[in-house]
Amino acid sequence: MTSEGDGVRPSRRRAASSDRGSATVWTVGAIALLCVVFGVVLVMGQAVVTRHRAGGAADLAALAAADHWMEGGTAACAQADRVARAQGTRIVRCAVYGEISDVRVSAGRGPFTAEVRSRAGPAGPVAPRGR
């Protein structure tokens, strides 16, 4: 008699061979998931860098405009524009009200665009002015 008739050995072999290569599939899936997570982290990092660049440029441009307020609003905003361009950003809006400058700067392109508003002026309370 042969042992093929008992049916135990062929089913064990079939079960063992059906799991063959499953670790490779799980490994590839885990690597793909890690790549997606890494990509999301890179995108978020780029957005944060763009926002910080816009914030720093807006602060510097507002300070430059406030420093040149006596030359008039046009000259003060021109100075703010020079400072913003030197930072790799662009002025969206610039206004000078007396000694106070109000500047809005944009940085980045496409989905990574950030706009930041900054004001600069003398230290201490300032009486409100009508526009």
Tab-separated table of C-alpha atoms in Angstrom:
chain	number	residue	atom	x	y	z
A	1	MET	CA	0.000	0.000	0.000
A	2	THR	CA	1.016	3.583	-0.597
A	3	SER	CA	0.641	6.527	1.739
A	4	GLU	CA	-1.062	8.687	-0.861
A	5	GLY	CA	-4.501	7.521	0.135
A	6	ASP	CA	-4.501	9.014	3.644
A	7	GLY	CA	-4.776	12.623	2.342
A	8	VAL	CA	-2.785	14.171	5.183
A	9	ARG	CA	0.499	14.843	3.469
A	10	PRO	CA	-0.767	16.494	0.241
A	11	SER	CA	-2.979	19.006	2.117
A	12	ARG	CA	-0.086	20.021	4.386
A	13	ARG	CA	2.119	20.562	1.379
A	14	ARG	CA	-0.561	22.607	-0.336
A	15	ALA	CA	-1.096	24.802	2.767
A	16	ALA	CA	2.612	25.393	3.194
A	17	SER	CA	3.098	26.275	-0.456
A	18	SER	CA	0.106	28.705	-0.538
A	19	ASP	CA	1.866	31.010	1.974
A	20	ARG	CA	5.034	31.006	-0.047
A	21	GLY	CA	5.987	34.605	-1.036
A	22	SER	CA	3.464	36.333	1.247
A	23	ALA	CA	6.253	37.989	3.243
A	24	THR	CA	7.438	39.612	0.025
A	25	VAL	CA	3.975	41.063	-0.601
A	26	TRP	CA	3.760	42.406	2.959
A	27	THR	CA	7.248	43.887	2.698
A	28	VAL	CA	6.453	45.636	-0.583
A	29	GLY	CA	3.219	46.981	0.944
A	30	ALA	CA	5.053	48.296	4.007
A	31	ILE	CA	7.713	49.960	1.855
A	32	ALA	CA	5.019	51.601	-0.306
A	33	LEU	CA	3.255	52.888	2.808
A	34	LEU	CA	6.504	54.290	4.196
A	35	CYS	CA	7.165	56.041	0.865
A	36	VAL	CA	3.734	57.682	0.985
A	37	VAL	CA	4.258	58.822	4.585
A	38	PHE	CA	7.699	60.185	3.690
A	39	GLY	CA	6.210	62.077	0.735
A	40	VAL	CA	3.525	63.638	2.929
A	41	VAL	CA	6.154	64.716	5.464
A	42	LEU	CA	8.217	66.323	2.686
A	43	VAL	CA	5.195	68.212	1.359
A	44	MET	CA	4.303	69.472	4.825
A	45	GLY	CA	7.903	70.539	5.390
A	46	GLN	CA	7.917	72.494	2.130
A	47	ALA	CA	4.695	74.268	3.146
A	48	VAL	CA	6.184	75.242	6.515
A	49	VAL	CA	9.382	76.537	4.904
A	50	THR	CA	7.357	78.634	2.438
A	51	ARG	CA	5.254	80.083	5.254
A	52	HIS	CA	8.333	81.007	7.274
A	53	ARG	CA	9.989	82.574	4.244
A	54	ALA	CA	6.894	84.713	3.623
A	55	GLY	CA	6.698	85.712	7.296
A	56	GLY	CA	10.322	86.768	7.510
A	57	ALA	CA	10.149	88.706	4.259
A	58	ALA	CA	6.922	90.437	5.342
A	59	ASP	CA	8.495	91.519	8.627
A	60	LEU	CA	11.620	92.849	6.927
A	61	ALA	CA	9.635	94.633	4.209
A	62	ALA	CA	7.341	96.258	6.777
A	63	LEU	CA	10.341	97.444	8.778
A	64	ALA	CA	11.949	98.850	5.626
A	65	ALA	CA	8.771	100.724	4.703
A	66	ALA	CA	8.367	102.058	8.241
A	67	ASP	CA	11.979	103.205	8.210
A	68	HIS	CA	11.380	105.275	5.051
A	69	TRP	CA	7.913	106.661	5.891
A	70	MET	CA	9.157	110.269	5.788
A	71	GLU	CA	9.987	109.899	2.078
A	72	GLY	CA	6.326	109.211	1.295
A	73	GLY	CA	4.248	106.115	0.793
A	74	THR	CA	5.476	105.413	-2.745
A	75	ALA	CA	9.159	105.576	-1.830
A	76	ALA	CA	8.587	103.560	1.366
A	77	CYS	CA	6.742	100.836	-0.558
A	78	ALA	CA	9.470	100.823	-3.212
A	79	GLN	CA	12.006	100.152	-0.474
A	80	ALA	CA	9.777	97.389	0.925
A	81	ASP	CA	9.539	95.871	-2.559
A	82	ARG	CA	13.340	95.840	-2.914
A	83	VAL	CA	13.686	94.064	0.425
A	84	ALA	CA	10.961	91.533	-0.435
A	85	ARG	CA	12.522	90.742	-3.830
A	86	ALA	CA	15.908	90.264	-2.152
A	87	GLN	CA	14.223	87.590	0.007
A	88	GLY	CA	12.792	85.809	-3.035
A	89	THR	CA	9.214	86.944	-2.370
A	90	ARG	CA	6.844	89.529	-3.821
A	91	ILE	CA	4.763	92.363	-2.373
A	92	VAL	CA	1.020	91.842	-2.735
A	93	ARG	CA	-0.034	95.007	-0.921
A	94	CYS	CA	1.810	97.888	0.680
A	95	ALA	CA	0.329	100.891	2.465
A	96	VAL	CA	1.840	103.533	4.706
A	97	TYR	CA	-0.402	105.385	7.181
A	98	GLY	CA	1.672	108.058	8.857
A	99	GLU	CA	4.504	106.234	10.593
A	100	ILE	CA	2.871	102.801	10.291
A	101	SER	CA	3.481	100.501	7.349
A	102	ASP	CA	1.171	97.630	6.443
A	103	VAL	CA	2.670	95.077	4.039
A	104	ARG	CA	1.342	91.796	2.623
A	105	VAL	CA	3.955	89.462	1.068
A	106	SER	CA	3.504	86.288	-0.983
A	107	ALA	CA	6.034	83.473	-1.285
A	108	GLY	CA	6.072	80.203	-3.191
A	109	ARG	CA	4.173	78.959	-6.220
A	110	GLY	CA	1.202	76.761	-6.943
A	111	PRO	CA	-0.127	74.841	-3.954
A	112	PHE	CA	2.812	76.033	-1.846
A	113	THR	CA	1.872	79.726	-1.910
A	114	ALA	CA	1.781	81.541	1.415
A	115	GLU	CA	0.657	85.112	2.041
A	116	VAL	CA	1.604	86.900	5.245
A	117	ARG	CA	0.667	90.363	6.519
A	118	SER	CA	2.992	92.405	8.694
A	119	ARG	CA	2.803	95.858	10.251
A	120	ALA	CA	5.604	98.022	11.575
A	121	GLY	CA	5.765	101.416	13.204
A	122	PRO	CA	6.955	103.277	16.260
A	123	ALA	CA	6.987	101.613	19.651
A	124	GLY	CA	4.146	102.485	21.988
A	125	PRO	CA	0.486	103.243	21.493
A	126	VAL	CA	-0.546	105.181	18.445
A	127	ALA	CA	-3.744	107.143	18.173
A	128	PRO	CA	-6.149	105.512	15.679
A	129	ARG	CA	-6.369	107.284	12.356
A	130	GLY	CA	-9.221	107.401	9.917
A	131	ARG	CA	-8.576	106.041	6.453
